[in-house]
Amino acid sequence: MKFSSGQRFVIQMSAIDTYRHKGMRSQLVELLRSKGISDERVLHAIEQVPRHVFFDKAFIEHAYEDKAFQIGSGQTISQPYTVAYQSQALQATPGMKVLEIGTGSGYQAAVLAEMGLKVFSIERHRPLYEKSRKMLDSLGYRQIKTTFGDGYAGWPVFAPFDRVIVTAAAPEIPPALVEQMKPGGRLVIPLGQEEDQVMVILTRQADGSVVREDGELFRFVPMLPGKVF
Ligand code: SAH
């Protein structure tokens, strides 16, 4: 059998996803359950994705704590509870197309892929885009599409989407993201410029109007316009 270099790396990666890591993931899933996450598809996905490989070595021992951590370029990998909450709020079913704004480490994208979704993810920081692309390929998530760009414009060539998830705090709802949603589509976005932001869930109606629900408060890095090379 012939392996591409990518496939060889998958084997190395799986070798470092030990029983200890799997055990810590099971504990994390139980913690998320106790905090109110009940969507089995979300919990199963979190159980599958080796969160520690998305961490810089210095923080790897903390990968299964329910905390956010630095991933470089001044950005953070969201806290597991936040990832679970947003993933659950999407109310997505397998096969749906989901657009993510803020690839960051690629962890949230991997969780969405494990939920059976077709993932399209945009990152405005070039080094993070490149690093997350390599990581996703090495873990075998080649089906996840990522791009270096400004999420305020959405990703018109792949629109419309069933679901949109924004993983940075936006001052207001970017119109392009609503426009690129199918009727019945849901957008999950932390909104506001205060220290804490409210998780807003928008549902697009058949006539193009939207219905807004407000969820819990979270703390995200800001959604900024433009690209950083
Ligand atoms: N989902 C990520 C969390 C990343 S933190 C993960 O699982 O690791 C938020 C990310 O959003 C940062 O990487 C930041 O650079 C990115 N971001 C902020 N504004 C953006 C924009 N306008 N378009 C694309 N990405 C953006």
CSV table of C-alpha atoms and ligand atoms in Angstrom, one decimal:
chain,number,residue,atom,x,y,z
A,1,MET,CA,0.0,0.0,0.0
A,2,LYS,CA,1.2,3.5,-0.9
A,3,PHE,CA,0.8,6.3,1.6
A,4,SER,CA,1.0,10.0,0.8
A,5,SER,CA,3.0,12.1,3.2
A,6,GLY,CA,-0.3,13.4,4.7
A,7,GLN,CA,-1.4,9.8,5.5
A,8,ARG,CA,1.9,9.0,7.2
A,9,PHE,CA,1.4,12.0,9.5
A,10,VAL,CA,-2.1,10.7,10.4
A,11,ILE,CA,-0.6,7.6,11.7
A,12,GLN,CA,1.9,9.6,13.8
A,13,MET,CA,-0.9,11.8,15.1
A,14,SER,CA,-3.0,8.8,16.1
A,15,ALA,CA,0.0,7.4,17.9
A,16,ILE,CA,0.1,10.4,20.2
A,17,ASP,CA,-3.7,10.3,20.9
A,18,THR,CA,-3.2,8.0,23.8
A,19,TYR,CA,-5.7,6.3,26.1
A,20,ARG,CA,-4.9,9.0,28.6
A,21,HIS,CA,-6.1,11.7,26.2
A,22,LYS,CA,-9.2,9.7,25.4
A,23,GLY,CA,-9.9,9.3,29.1
A,24,MET,CA,-9.5,13.1,29.6
A,25,ARG,CA,-11.9,13.7,26.6
A,26,SER,CA,-14.5,11.4,28.2
A,27,GLN,CA,-14.3,13.4,31.4
A,28,LEU,CA,-14.6,16.6,29.5
A,29,VAL,CA,-17.8,15.3,27.8
A,30,GLU,CA,-19.2,14.4,31.2
A,31,LEU,CA,-18.4,17.9,32.4
A,32,LEU,CA,-20.1,19.5,29.4
A,33,ARG,CA,-23.2,17.3,30.0
A,34,SER,CA,-23.3,18.5,33.6
A,35,LYS,CA,-23.2,22.1,32.3
A,36,GLY,CA,-26.3,21.5,30.2
A,37,ILE,CA,-25.0,20.3,26.8
A,38,SER,CA,-27.4,17.5,25.7
A,39,ASP,CA,-27.0,17.2,21.9
A,40,GLU,CA,-25.5,13.7,21.6
A,41,ARG,CA,-24.1,14.5,18.2
A,42,VAL,CA,-22.1,17.5,19.7
A,43,LEU,CA,-20.9,15.4,22.6
A,44,HIS,CA,-19.9,12.5,20.4
A,45,ALA,CA,-17.9,14.9,18.1
A,46,ILE,CA,-16.1,16.4,21.1
A,47,GLU,CA,-15.2,12.9,22.2
A,48,GLN,CA,-13.7,12.2,18.8
A,49,VAL,CA,-11.5,15.3,18.1
A,50,PRO,CA,-8.0,15.2,19.8
A,51,ARG,CA,-8.2,18.8,21.1
A,52,HIS,CA,-4.6,18.6,22.5
A,53,VAL,CA,-3.0,18.5,19.0
A,54,PHE,CA,-4.5,21.9,18.3
A,55,PHE,CA,-2.5,23.3,21.2
A,56,ASP,CA,0.9,24.8,21.3
A,57,LYS,CA,3.2,22.5,23.2
A,58,ALA,CA,3.5,24.9,26.2
A,59,PHE,CA,-0.3,24.4,26.9
A,60,ILE,CA,-0.8,20.8,25.9
A,61,GLU,CA,-1.4,19.6,29.4
A,62,HIS,CA,-4.3,22.0,29.7
A,63,ALA,CA,-6.1,20.9,26.5
A,64,TYR,CA,-8.9,19.1,28.3
A,65,GLU,CA,-9.7,21.8,30.8
A,66,ASP,CA,-12.8,23.8,30.2
A,67,LYS,CA,-10.8,27.0,29.4
A,68,ALA,CA,-9.8,29.1,26.4
A,69,PHE,CA,-6.1,29.2,25.4
A,70,GLN,CA,-3.8,31.2,23.2
A,71,ILE,CA,-3.1,29.9,19.7
A,72,GLY,CA,-0.8,32.6,18.4
A,73,SER,CA,-1.4,35.9,16.5
A,74,GLY,CA,-3.1,37.1,19.6
A,75,GLN,CA,-6.0,34.7,19.2
A,76,THR,CA,-7.5,32.0,21.3
A,77,ILE,CA,-9.0,28.5,20.9
A,78,SER,CA,-12.5,28.8,22.4
A,79,GLN,CA,-13.4,27.1,25.7
A,80,PRO,CA,-14.9,23.6,25.2
A,81,TYR,CA,-18.2,24.8,26.7
A,82,THR,CA,-18.4,27.6,24.2
A,83,VAL,CA,-17.6,25.2,21.3
A,84,ALA,CA,-20.3,22.8,22.5
A,85,TYR,CA,-22.8,25.6,23.1
A,86,GLN,CA,-22.4,27.1,19.7
A,87,SER,CA,-22.4,23.7,18.0
A,88,GLN,CA,-25.6,22.8,19.8
A,89,ALA,CA,-27.3,26.1,19.0
A,90,LEU,CA,-26.8,25.5,15.3
A,91,GLN,CA,-29.4,22.7,15.5
A,92,ALA,CA,-27.7,21.2,12.5
A,93,THR,CA,-28.3,17.8,10.9
A,94,PRO,CA,-25.7,15.7,9.0
A,95,GLY,CA,-25.0,16.8,5.4
A,96,MET,CA,-25.8,20.4,6.0
A,97,LYS,CA,-23.4,23.1,4.8
A,98,VAL,CA,-22.0,25.3,7.5
A,99,LEU,CA,-19.9,28.4,7.2
A,100,GLU,CA,-17.6,29.2,10.1
A,101,ILE,CA,-16.0,32.7,10.5
A,102,GLY,CA,-12.7,32.4,12.4
A,103,THR,CA,-11.0,29.1,11.7
A,104,GLY,CA,-8.4,29.9,14.4
A,105,SER,CA,-6.8,26.6,15.4
A,106,GLY,CA,-9.2,24.6,13.3
A,107,TYR,CA,-10.7,22.8,16.4
A,108,GLN,CA,-14.3,24.0,16.0
A,109,ALA,CA,-14.2,23.2,12.3
A,110,ALA,CA,-13.1,19.6,13.2
A,111,VAL,CA,-15.9,19.3,15.7
A,112,LEU,CA,-18.4,20.4,13.1
A,113,ALA,CA,-17.0,17.9,10.6
A,114,GLU,CA,-17.4,15.1,13.2
A,115,MET,CA,-21.0,16.2,13.5
A,116,GLY,CA,-21.4,15.2,9.8
A,117,LEU,CA,-21.5,18.8,8.5
A,118,LYS,CA,-19.9,20.1,5.3
A,119,VAL,CA,-17.6,22.8,6.7
A,120,PHE,CA,-16.4,26.0,5.0
A,121,SER,CA,-14.2,28.1,7.3
A,122,ILE,CA,-12.6,31.6,6.8
A,123,GLU,CA,-9.6,33.0,8.7
A,124,ARG,CA,-8.2,36.6,8.4
A,125,HIS,CA,-4.8,35.8,9.9
A,126,ARG,CA,-2.6,34.2,7.3
A,127,PRO,CA,-0.3,32.3,9.8
A,128,LEU,CA,-3.4,30.8,11.5
A,129,TYR,CA,-5.0,29.9,8.2
A,130,GLU,CA,-1.8,28.1,7.1
A,131,LYS,CA,-1.2,26.3,10.5
A,132,SER,CA,-4.9,25.2,10.8
A,133,ARG,CA,-4.9,23.9,7.2
A,134,LYS,CA,-1.8,21.8,7.9
A,135,MET,CA,-3.3,20.5,11.1
A,136,LEU,CA,-6.7,19.6,9.6
A,137,ASP,CA,-4.9,17.8,6.7
A,138,SER,CA,-2.7,15.9,9.1
A,139,LEU,CA,-5.7,14.7,11.0
A,140,GLY,CA,-7.5,13.6,7.8
A,141,TYR,CA,-10.0,16.4,7.7
A,142,ARG,CA,-9.3,17.2,4.0
A,143,GLN,CA,-13.0,17.6,3.3
A,144,ILE,CA,-13.1,20.8,5.4
A,145,LYS,CA,-12.7,23.8,3.1
A,146,THR,CA,-10.7,26.7,4.5
A,147,THR,CA,-9.7,30.0,3.1
A,148,PHE,CA,-7.7,33.1,4.0
A,149,GLY,CA,-10.1,36.0,3.8
A,150,ASP,CA,-12.4,38.5,5.6
A,151,GLY,CA,-15.4,36.8,7.0
A,152,TYR,CA,-17.4,40.0,6.8
A,153,ALA,CA,-17.9,39.1,3.1
A,154,GLY,CA,-18.9,35.5,3.7
A,155,TRP,CA,-17.9,33.0,1.1
A,156,PRO,CA,-20.2,33.8,-1.9
A,157,VAL,CA,-19.0,31.0,-4.2
A,158,PHE,CA,-20.2,28.3,-1.8
A,159,ALA,CA,-23.3,30.1,-0.7
A,160,PRO,CA,-26.1,29.5,0.3
A,161,PHE,CA,-25.4,27.8,3.6
A,162,ASP,CA,-27.8,26.0,6.0
A,163,ARG,CA,-25.9,27.3,9.0
A,164,VAL,CA,-23.4,30.0,9.9
A,165,ILE,CA,-21.3,30.1,13.0
A,166,VAL,CA,-19.1,33.1,14.0
A,167,THR,CA,-16.4,32.5,16.5
A,168,ALA,CA,-15.3,36.1,17.1
A,169,ALA,CA,-17.4,38.9,18.6
A,170,ALA,CA,-19.0,41.1,16.0
A,171,PRO,CA,-20.1,44.7,16.7
A,172,GLU,CA,-23.2,44.0,14.5
A,173,ILE,CA,-24.6,41.3,12.3
A,174,PRO,CA,-22.7,41.2,9.0
A,175,PRO,CA,-25.4,41.5,6.3
A,176,ALA,CA,-23.5,39.2,3.9
A,177,LEU,CA,-23.8,36.4,6.4
A,178,VAL,CA,-27.6,36.7,6.5
A,179,GLU,CA,-27.8,37.0,2.7
A,180,GLN,CA,-25.8,33.9,2.2
A,181,MET,CA,-28.1,31.8,4.4
A,182,LYS,CA,-30.9,29.5,3.0
A,183,PRO,CA,-34.4,30.2,4.1
A,184,GLY,CA,-34.8,28.4,7.5
A,185,GLY,CA,-31.0,28.9,8.0
A,186,ARG,CA,-29.6,29.7,11.4
A,187,LEU,CA,-26.7,32.0,12.3
A,188,VAL,CA,-25.0,31.7,15.7
A,189,ILE,CA,-23.0,34.8,16.5
A,190,PRO,CA,-21.6,36.5,19.7
A,191,LEU,CA,-22.6,40.1,19.4
A,192,GLY,CA,-21.3,43.2,21.1
A,193,GLN,CA,-18.2,45.2,21.9
A,194,GLU,CA,-18.3,44.9,25.7
A,195,GLU,CA,-16.1,42.5,27.6
A,196,ASP,CA,-18.9,39.9,27.5
A,197,GLN,CA,-21.0,39.3,24.5
A,198,VAL,CA,-24.4,37.8,24.1
A,199,MET,CA,-24.8,34.7,21.9
A,200,VAL,CA,-27.4,35.7,19.3
A,201,ILE,CA,-29.2,33.1,17.2
A,202,LEU,CA,-30.9,34.4,14.1
A,203,THR,CA,-33.2,32.3,12.0
A,204,ARG,CA,-33.9,33.4,8.4
A,205,GLN,CA,-37.5,33.1,7.4
A,206,ALA,CA,-38.8,32.2,4.0
A,207,ASP,CA,-39.6,35.9,3.2
A,208,GLY,CA,-36.0,36.9,4.1
A,209,SER,CA,-36.9,38.5,7.5
A,210,VAL,CA,-35.0,37.2,10.5
A,211,VAL,CA,-36.1,36.2,14.0
A,212,ARG,CA,-33.6,36.8,16.9
A,213,GLU,CA,-33.1,34.8,20.1
A,214,ASP,CA,-30.6,35.8,22.7
A,215,GLY,CA,-28.6,33.1,24.6
A,216,GLU,CA,-25.9,33.1,27.2
A,217,LEU,CA,-23.0,35.5,27.7
A,218,PHE,CA,-19.5,34.7,26.4
A,219,ARG,CA,-16.1,36.3,25.9
A,220,PHE,CA,-14.6,36.2,22.4
A,221,VAL,CA,-11.8,38.0,20.6
A,222,PRO,CA,-13.2,40.7,18.3
A,223,MET,CA,-14.3,40.1,14.7
A,224,LEU,CA,-12.2,42.6,12.7
A,225,PRO,CA,-12.4,43.6,9.1
A,226,GLY,CA,-9.7,43.0,6.5
A,227,LYS,CA,-6.9,40.5,6.3
A,228,VAL,CA,-3.6,40.2,8.2
A,229,PHE,CA,-0.6,38.8,6.2
B,1,SAH,N1,-12.9,28.7,16.0
B,1,SAH,C1,-11.6,28.9,16.5
B,1,SAH,C2,-11.6,30.1,17.5
B,1,SAH,C3,-10.8,31.2,17.0
B,1,SAH,S1,-10.8,32.7,17.8
B,1,SAH,C4,-11.0,27.7,17.0
B,1,SAH,O1,-11.7,26.6,17.1
B,1,SAH,O2,-9.8,27.7,17.4
B,1,SAH,C5,-11.5,33.7,16.6
B,1,SAH,C6,-10.8,33.8,15.2
B,1,SAH,O3,-11.5,34.6,14.4
B,1,SAH,C7,-9.4,34.3,15.3
B,1,SAH,O4,-8.5,33.4,14.7
B,1,SAH,C8,-9.5,35.6,14.4
B,1,SAH,O5,-8.3,35.9,13.7
B,1,SAH,C9,-10.7,35.3,13.5
B,1,SAH,N2,-11.3,36.4,12.9
B,1,SAH,C10,-11.6,37.6,13.5
B,1,SAH,N3,-12.3,38.4,12.6
B,1,SAH,C11,-12.4,37.7,11.4
B,1,SAH,C12,-12.9,38.0,10.1
B,1,SAH,N4,-13.4,39.2,9.8
B,1,SAH,N5,-12.8,37.0,9.2
B,1,SAH,C13,-12.2,35.8,9.4
B,1,SAH,N6,-11.7,35.5,10.6
B,1,SAH,C14,-11.8,36.4,11.6
